[in-house]
């Protein structure tokens, strides 16, 4: 007997027929003698619809009430899946975030899981029932409902798997694994059999939509074995444990001969660039910019500070100023502007300029640790196609650049070829 957590994304839950298909897949796992917990997302497009209502009501909505609204999608699908399972003679019940409970902090709309009380899950397993859990939601002190950020159902699934010490966590999506890049942009992208936690963490953080960043970080920390599978296979397809999609594993599990210089290329158009002009060039100024953003739980990515220039002169004395550019998630742009304007006197900047027509392109691979020239290849390739680089950031296994969004697909295609990632023609 194994303990399995099965997570199904929005496209897998998009309508009653899809939910019945999920129920049949869950029944196969339960019939094999496994103890099964299922984590579900809202129906495809439903969360976007609910978010739209919040923004229409007020661009600067209260995050606590936002969580009340957007968590409703997962509640609906968890109840529907439990009904569908019961209809095919599988004992099942839904367990909402407050019923487990999944306890989180109070960072509404971006909450982090503190603990999961597994008593209710253990009772379901002991009774031979399948537990259906709405992803993306938890409960904060004071019994306020919270959500974990977009894609948070992945984090819910990994957290549940860690809490019950599951044998594996299967993430079912509309793709059959992790590819070297988005196959819709590059048809010759290759599916990867294994990806390290570190590589998947970087890919997820820079735009790969397969898994949420926090879910991968949690899987790495708790050593949860995760595999990405497609829920759009035939009903008689082999069981998940005999036909894996892409396994997310520790680096020690990948043989040397399987390692590549670059594992994948990701892109993200959900970025916004902010430039503060004429910022005083003195100690403490940069801190005064990013402290209010941190207080508002806004993540900052790329940061560029230009060379200081003389901005004013008064006899023998003069002051110098600089421009500071950085990126934030596009969804946080309005709140970022508000936080910076409120701190304008303390920062002392001239203008605040923002631009949402940007995209981040990243190349990722553990092979970068032992090979030089990865960044050079990227810059040379983009330059040869006339693609201007607006900002750069790096890590040990990643190089990211910011470009105009209209050049996104061209950049992904030429880089995929430049690093030798194209699959052989059939």
Coordinates of C-alpha atoms in Angstrom, one line a residue:
X1 CA 0.0 0.0 0.0
X2 CA 1.3 3.4 -0.9
X3 CA 0.3 6.9 0.0
X4 CA -0.3 9.0 -3.0
X5 CA -1.2 12.7 -3.4
X6 CA -2.7 13.5 -6.8
X7 CA -3.0 17.1 -7.8
X8 CA -5.2 18.2 -10.8
X9 CA -4.9 21.6 -12.4
X10 CA -7.6 23.9 -13.9
X11 CA -7.7 22.4 -17.3
X12 CA -8.1 18.9 -15.8
X13 CA -11.1 20.2 -13.9
X14 CA -12.7 22.2 -16.7
X15 CA -16.2 21.0 -16.7
X16 CA -18.2 18.0 -15.4
X17 CA -16.9 15.5 -18.1
X18 CA -13.3 16.4 -17.2
X19 CA -14.1 16.0 -13.5
X20 CA -15.6 12.6 -14.2
X21 CA -12.4 11.6 -16.0
X22 CA -10.4 12.7 -13.0
X23 CA -12.7 10.7 -10.8
X24 CA -12.0 7.6 -12.9
X25 CA -8.3 8.1 -12.6
X26 CA -8.5 8.5 -8.9
X27 CA -10.6 5.3 -8.6
X28 CA -7.9 3.3 -10.3
X29 CA -5.3 4.5 -7.7
X30 CA -7.7 3.7 -4.8
X31 CA -8.7 0.3 -6.3
X32 CA -4.9 -0.6 -6.4
X33 CA -5.0 -0.4 -2.7
X34 CA -3.4 3.0 -2.3
X35 CA -4.3 5.6 0.2
X36 CA -5.2 8.7 -1.9
X37 CA -5.5 12.4 -1.2
X38 CA -6.5 14.6 -4.1
X39 CA -5.8 18.3 -4.3
X40 CA -7.7 20.3 -7.0
X41 CA -7.5 23.7 -8.6
X42 CA -10.4 25.8 -9.7
X43 CA -11.9 25.2 -13.2
X44 CA -9.8 26.7 -16.0
X45 CA -10.3 30.5 -16.2
X46 CA -12.4 30.6 -13.0
X47 CA -9.7 32.2 -10.8
X48 CA -9.1 34.8 -13.5
X49 CA -12.8 35.6 -13.6
X50 CA -12.9 36.1 -9.8
X51 CA -9.7 38.2 -9.8
X52 CA -11.3 40.4 -12.5
X53 CA -14.3 41.0 -10.2
X54 CA -12.0 42.1 -7.4
X55 CA -10.1 44.5 -9.7
X56 CA -13.3 45.9 -11.1
X57 CA -14.6 46.5 -7.6
X58 CA -11.4 48.3 -6.6
X59 CA -7.9 48.3 -8.1
X60 CA -6.5 48.6 -4.6
X61 CA -8.7 45.9 -3.1
X62 CA -8.3 44.6 0.5
X63 CA -6.3 41.4 0.2
X64 CA -8.3 39.7 3.0
X65 CA -11.5 40.1 1.1
X66 CA -9.7 39.2 -2.2
X67 CA -8.9 35.8 -0.6
X68 CA -12.5 35.2 0.4
X69 CA -13.5 35.7 -3.3
X70 CA -10.8 33.9 -5.2
X71 CA -10.7 30.8 -2.9
X72 CA -14.3 30.0 -4.0
X73 CA -13.2 28.3 -7.2
X74 CA -11.3 25.5 -5.5
X75 CA -14.2 24.9 -3.0
X76 CA -16.5 24.3 -5.9
X77 CA -14.3 21.8 -7.7
X78 CA -13.5 19.9 -4.5
X79 CA -17.2 19.4 -3.8
X80 CA -17.9 18.4 -7.4
X81 CA -15.1 15.8 -7.5
X82 CA -16.3 14.3 -4.2
X83 CA -19.7 14.0 -5.7
X84 CA -18.3 12.4 -8.9
X85 CA -16.3 9.9 -6.9
X86 CA -19.3 8.9 -4.8
X87 CA -21.3 8.4 -8.0
X88 CA -18.8 5.6 -9.1
X89 CA -18.8 4.0 -5.6
X90 CA -15.6 5.6 -4.3
X91 CA -16.0 6.8 -0.7
X92 CA -14.9 10.4 -0.7
X93 CA -15.4 13.7 1.2
X94 CA -14.1 17.2 0.6
X95 CA -11.9 18.8 3.3
X96 CA -11.6 22.6 3.1
X97 CA -8.6 24.5 4.2
X98 CA -10.1 25.3 7.6
X99 CA -11.4 21.7 8.1
X100 CA -7.9 20.0 7.9
X101 CA -6.8 22.7 8.9
X102 CA -4.0 24.1 6.8
X103 CA -2.6 26.9 9.0
X104 CA -0.9 29.8 7.3
X105 CA 0.6 33.2 8.1
X106 CA -1.3 36.4 7.5
X107 CA 0.3 37.5 4.2
X108 CA -3.1 37.5 2.5
X109 CA -3.1 36.6 -1.2
X110 CA 0.5 35.3 -0.8
X111 CA 0.2 33.3 2.4
X112 CA 2.8 30.7 3.5
X113 CA 1.9 27.4 5.1
X114 CA 3.0 27.0 8.7
X115 CA 1.5 23.6 9.6
X116 CA -1.0 21.0 8.5
X117 CA -3.0 19.1 11.0
X118 CA -3.3 15.6 9.4
X119 CA -5.9 14.1 11.8
X120 CA -8.8 14.5 9.4
X121 CA -6.7 13.0 6.6
X122 CA -5.7 10.0 8.7
X123 CA -9.4 9.5 9.6
X124 CA -10.2 9.4 5.9
X125 CA -7.5 6.9 5.2
X126 CA -8.5 4.7 8.1
X127 CA -12.1 4.7 6.8
X128 CA -10.9 3.8 3.3
X129 CA -12.1 7.1 1.8
X130 CA -10.5 9.5 -0.6
X131 CA -9.9 13.0 0.8
X132 CA -10.5 15.8 -1.7
X133 CA -8.7 19.0 -0.8
X134 CA -9.2 22.4 -2.4
X135 CA -5.7 23.7 -3.2
X136 CA -4.6 27.3 -2.9
X137 CA -6.3 28.0 0.4
X138 CA -5.6 27.8 4.1
X139 CA -6.6 29.6 7.3
X140 CA -4.8 32.3 9.2
X141 CA -4.9 33.2 12.9
X142 CA -8.3 34.7 13.6
X143 CA -9.9 32.2 11.3
X144 CA -9.5 34.3 8.2
X145 CA -9.3 32.4 4.9
X146 CA -6.1 32.9 3.0
X147 CA -4.8 32.0 -0.4
X148 CA -1.2 31.0 -1.4
X149 CA -0.7 33.0 -4.5
X150 CA -1.3 32.0 -8.1
X151 CA -0.5 28.4 -8.8
X152 CA -0.7 27.8 -5.0
X153 CA -2.5 24.4 -5.5
X154 CA 0.9 22.9 -6.4
X155 CA 2.2 24.1 -3.1
X156 CA -0.8 22.7 -1.3
X157 CA -0.2 19.3 -2.9
X158 CA 3.5 19.2 -2.0
X159 CA 2.8 20.4 1.6
X160 CA 0.1 17.7 2.0
X161 CA 2.5 15.1 0.6
X162 CA 5.2 16.2 3.1
X163 CA 2.8 16.2 6.0
X164 CA 1.5 12.7 5.5
X165 CA 4.9 11.4 4.3
X166 CA 3.5 10.3 0.9
X167 CA 5.4 8.0 -1.3
X168 CA 5.0 10.5 -4.2
X169 CA 3.2 13.5 -5.3
X170 CA 1.7 13.3 -8.9
X171 CA 1.0 16.7 -10.5
X172 CA -1.4 16.3 -13.4
X173 CA -1.5 19.1 -15.9
X174 CA -2.4 19.7 -19.6
X175 CA 1.2 18.8 -20.6
X176 CA 2.9 15.4 -20.2
X177 CA 6.1 16.7 -18.5
X178 CA 8.6 19.4 -18.4
X179 CA 10.0 20.5 -21.7
X180 CA 13.2 22.3 -22.7
X181 CA 10.9 25.3 -23.5
X182 CA 7.3 26.0 -24.3
X183 CA 6.4 23.6 -27.2
X184 CA 3.8 26.1 -28.4
X185 CA 6.7 28.4 -29.3
X186 CA 9.3 25.8 -30.3
X187 CA 7.6 22.6 -31.7
X188 CA 10.9 20.8 -31.5
X189 CA 11.3 21.3 -27.8
X190 CA 12.1 18.0 -26.0
X191 CA 10.5 16.5 -22.9
X192 CA 12.9 15.9 -20.1
X193 CA 12.9 12.6 -18.2
X194 CA 14.4 14.2 -15.1
X195 CA 15.0 17.7 -13.8
X196 CA 16.8 18.6 -10.6
X197 CA 15.0 20.4 -7.8
X198 CA 17.4 23.4 -8.3
X199 CA 16.8 23.6 -12.1
X200 CA 13.0 23.3 -11.7
X201 CA 13.1 25.9 -9.0
X202 CA 14.9 28.3 -11.3
X203 CA 12.7 27.5 -14.3
X204 CA 9.5 28.0 -12.2
X205 CA 10.8 31.3 -10.8
X206 CA 11.5 32.7 -14.3
X207 CA 8.3 31.9 -16.0
X208 CA 7.9 28.1 -16.7
X209 CA 4.2 27.5 -15.9
X210 CA 4.4 23.8 -15.1
X211 CA 4.9 24.1 -11.3
X212 CA 4.7 27.0 -8.9
X213 CA 8.0 28.2 -7.5
X214 CA 7.2 27.7 -3.9
X215 CA 6.0 24.1 -4.5
X216 CA 9.4 23.2 -5.9
X217 CA 11.3 24.8 -3.1
X218 CA 9.1 23.0 -0.6
X219 CA 9.6 19.7 -2.4
X220 CA 13.4 20.2 -2.3
X221 CA 13.3 21.1 1.4
X222 CA 11.1 18.1 2.4
X223 CA 12.6 15.7 -0.2
X224 CA 9.1 15.0 -1.7
X225 CA 9.3 13.0 -4.9
X226 CA 7.3 14.9 -7.6
X227 CA 6.4 13.9 -11.1
X228 CA 4.6 15.9 -13.7
X229 CA 2.1 14.0 -15.8
X230 CA -0.7 14.6 -18.3
X231 CA -4.3 14.1 -17.3
X232 CA -5.3 14.0 -21.0
X233 CA -4.2 10.4 -21.6
X234 CA -6.5 7.5 -22.5
X235 CA -8.5 5.8 -19.8
X236 CA -6.5 2.6 -20.3
X237 CA -3.1 4.3 -20.1
X238 CA -0.6 2.7 -17.7
X239 CA -0.6 3.7 -14.0
X240 CA 1.4 6.7 -13.0
X241 CA 4.0 4.7 -11.2
X242 CA 4.9 2.7 -14.3
X243 CA 4.8 5.6 -16.9
X244 CA 6.3 8.7 -15.4
X245 CA 6.3 12.0 -17.2
X246 CA 9.1 14.2 -15.8
X247 CA 10.6 13.4 -12.4
X248 CA 11.7 16.2 -10.2
X249 CA 14.6 14.8 -8.2
X250 CA 17.9 15.5 -6.3
X251 CA 21.0 16.2 -8.4
X252 CA 22.5 13.0 -7.2
X253 CA 19.9 11.0 -9.0
X254 CA 20.9 12.3 -12.5
X255 CA 23.8 10.4 -14.1
X256 CA 26.7 12.4 -15.5
X257 CA 25.9 11.2 -19.0
X258 CA 22.4 12.7 -18.7
X259 CA 23.6 16.1 -17.7
X260 CA 23.3 19.0 -20.2
X261 CA 24.9 22.4 -20.2
X262 CA 21.5 24.0 -20.5
X263 CA 18.3 22.3 -19.3
X264 CA 15.7 24.7 -20.5
X265 CA 14.7 28.2 -21.6
X266 CA 11.8 30.0 -19.9
X267 CA 10.0 33.3 -20.6
X268 CA 7.7 35.5 -18.5
X269 CA 5.6 38.4 -19.7
X270 CA 4.1 39.0 -16.3
X271 CA 6.7 41.5 -15.4
X272 CA 6.7 45.3 -15.0
X273 CA 9.7 47.6 -15.1
X274 CA 9.9 50.6 -12.7
X275 CA 12.5 53.3 -13.0
X276 CA 13.0 56.0 -10.3
X277 CA 15.0 59.0 -11.7
X278 CA 17.3 61.4 -9.9
X279 CA 17.6 59.3 -6.8
X280 CA 20.1 60.8 -4.3
X281 CA 23.4 58.9 -4.6
X282 CA 24.1 58.4 -0.9
X283 CA 24.2 55.6 1.6
X284 CA 20.7 54.3 2.7
X285 CA 18.8 55.5 -0.4
X286 CA 18.5 52.1 -2.0
X287 CA 17.3 50.7 1.2
X288 CA 14.6 53.4 1.4
X289 CA 13.3 52.3 -2.0
X290 CA 13.0 48.6 -1.3
X291 CA 11.9 48.7 2.4
X292 CA 8.3 49.8 1.5
X293 CA 8.1 47.2 -1.2
X294 CA 9.2 44.5 1.2
X295 CA 6.6 45.7 3.8
X296 CA 3.9 45.3 1.1
X297 CA 5.1 41.7 0.4
X298 CA 6.1 42.7 -3.2
X299 CA 8.9 40.7 -4.7
X300 CA 11.6 42.6 -6.6
X301 CA 13.7 40.8 -9.2
X302 CA 16.2 42.5 -11.5
X303 CA 17.8 45.7 -10.1
X304 CA 20.0 48.1 -12.0
X305 CA 21.6 51.3 -10.6
X306 CA 23.1 53.6 -13.2
X307 CA 26.4 55.5 -12.8
X308 CA 25.9 58.6 -10.6
X309 CA 25.9 62.0 -12.3
X310 CA 26.0 65.5 -10.9
X311 CA 22.5 66.8 -10.5
X312 CA 22.9 70.1 -8.8
X313 CA 25.5 72.6 -7.9
X314 CA 25.6 75.3 -5.2
X315 CA 28.9 77.1 -5.2
X316 CA 31.6 74.7 -4.1
X317 CA 29.1 72.0 -3.1
X318 CA 27.3 69.7 -5.4
X319 CA 25.0 66.7 -5.2
X320 CA 25.0 63.6 -7.3
X321 CA 22.0 61.5 -8.3
X322 CA 21.4 58.2 -10.1
X323 CA 18.5 56.3 -11.7
X324 CA 17.4 53.0 -10.2
X325 CA 15.5 50.4 -12.3
X326 CA 14.0 47.2 -11.1
X327 CA 11.2 44.7 -12.0
X328 CA 8.2 43.6 -10.0
X329 CA 5.3 41.2 -10.9
X330 CA 2.9 43.0 -13.2
X331 CA 0.0 42.1 -10.9
X332 CA 1.8 44.1 -8.1
X333 CA 2.5 47.2 -10.2
X334 CA -0.3 49.4 -8.8
X335 CA 0.6 48.5 -5.2
X336 CA 4.3 49.1 -6.0
X337 CA 3.6 52.6 -7.4
X338 CA 1.4 53.4 -4.4
X339 CA 4.0 52.3 -1.9
X340 CA 6.8 54.2 -3.6
X341 CA 4.8 57.4 -3.9
X342 CA 3.9 57.2 -0.2
X343 CA 7.7 57.0 0.5
X344 CA 8.6 59.6 -2.1
X345 CA 9.8 62.2 0.4
X346 CA 12.0 59.7 2.2
X347 CA 13.5 58.4 -1.0
X348 CA 13.8 61.7 -2.8
X349 CA 13.3 60.5 -6.4
X350 CA 12.4 62.7 -9.3
X351 CA 10.1 60.7 -11.6
X352 CA 8.6 57.3 -11.4
X353 CA 8.4 55.7 -14.9
X354 CA 6.8 52.3 -15.4
X355 CA 6.6 49.9 -18.4
X356 CA 4.6 46.7 -18.7
X357 CA 5.6 45.9 -22.3
X358 CA 8.6 43.8 -21.2
X359 CA 9.4 40.1 -20.9
X360 CA 12.0 38.1 -19.0
X361 CA 14.0 35.4 -20.9
X362 CA 16.0 33.0 -18.9
X363 CA 18.4 30.1 -19.6
X364 CA 18.8 27.5 -16.9
X365 CA 21.1 24.6 -16.3
X366 CA 23.3 23.0 -13.6
X367 CA 26.0 22.6 -16.3
X368 CA 26.7 26.4 -15.9
X369 CA 28.6 25.6 -12.7
X370 CA 31.4 23.9 -14.7
X371 CA 31.2 25.6 -18.1
X372 CA 32.1 29.2 -19.2
X373 CA 30.5 31.1 -22.0
X374 CA 26.8 30.6 -21.3
X375 CA 26.1 34.3 -20.9
X376 CA 28.3 35.2 -23.9
X377 CA 26.3 32.8 -26.1
X378 CA 23.1 34.4 -24.9
X379 CA 24.1 38.0 -25.5
X380 CA 25.7 37.2 -28.9
X381 CA 22.7 35.3 -30.1
X382 CA 20.2 38.0 -29.1
X383 CA 22.5 40.8 -30.5
X384 CA 22.7 39.1 -33.8
X385 CA 18.9 39.2 -34.1
X386 CA 18.7 42.9 -33.1
X387 CA 17.1 42.2 -29.7
X388 CA 18.0 44.8 -27.2
X389 CA 18.7 43.8 -23.6
X390 CA 17.3 46.2 -21.0
X391 CA 18.4 44.4 -17.8
X392 CA 20.4 41.4 -16.7
X393 CA 20.4 39.2 -13.6
X394 CA 22.3 35.9 -12.9
X395 CA 22.5 33.1 -10.4
X396 CA 24.8 30.1 -10.2
X397 CA 22.7 28.1 -12.7
X398 CA 20.7 30.9 -14.5
X399 CA 21.1 33.9 -16.7
X400 CA 18.0 36.2 -17.3
X401 CA 17.6 39.2 -19.5
X402 CA 14.7 41.7 -19.9
X403 CA 13.6 42.5 -23.4
X404 CA 10.7 44.1 -25.2
X405 CA 7.7 41.7 -25.1
X406 CA 7.2 41.8 -28.8
X407 CA 10.5 39.9 -29.2
X408 CA 9.7 37.2 -26.8
X409 CA 9.0 34.3 -29.2
X410 CA 12.0 35.2 -31.5
X411 CA 14.3 35.2 -28.5
X412 CA 13.1 31.9 -27.2
X413 CA 13.4 30.2 -30.6
X414 CA 16.9 31.5 -31.4
X415 CA 18.3 30.7 -27.9
X416 CA 16.8 27.2 -28.0
X417 CA 18.7 26.5 -31.2
X418 CA 21.9 28.2 -30.0
X419 CA 22.2 25.9 -27.0
X420 CA 21.5 22.8 -29.0
X421 CA 18.2 22.0 -27.4
X422 CA 16.1 21.3 -30.6
X423 CA 14.9 17.7 -31.0
X424 CA 15.9 15.8 -34.1
X425 CA 13.5 16.0 -36.9
X426 CA 11.2 13.1 -37.1

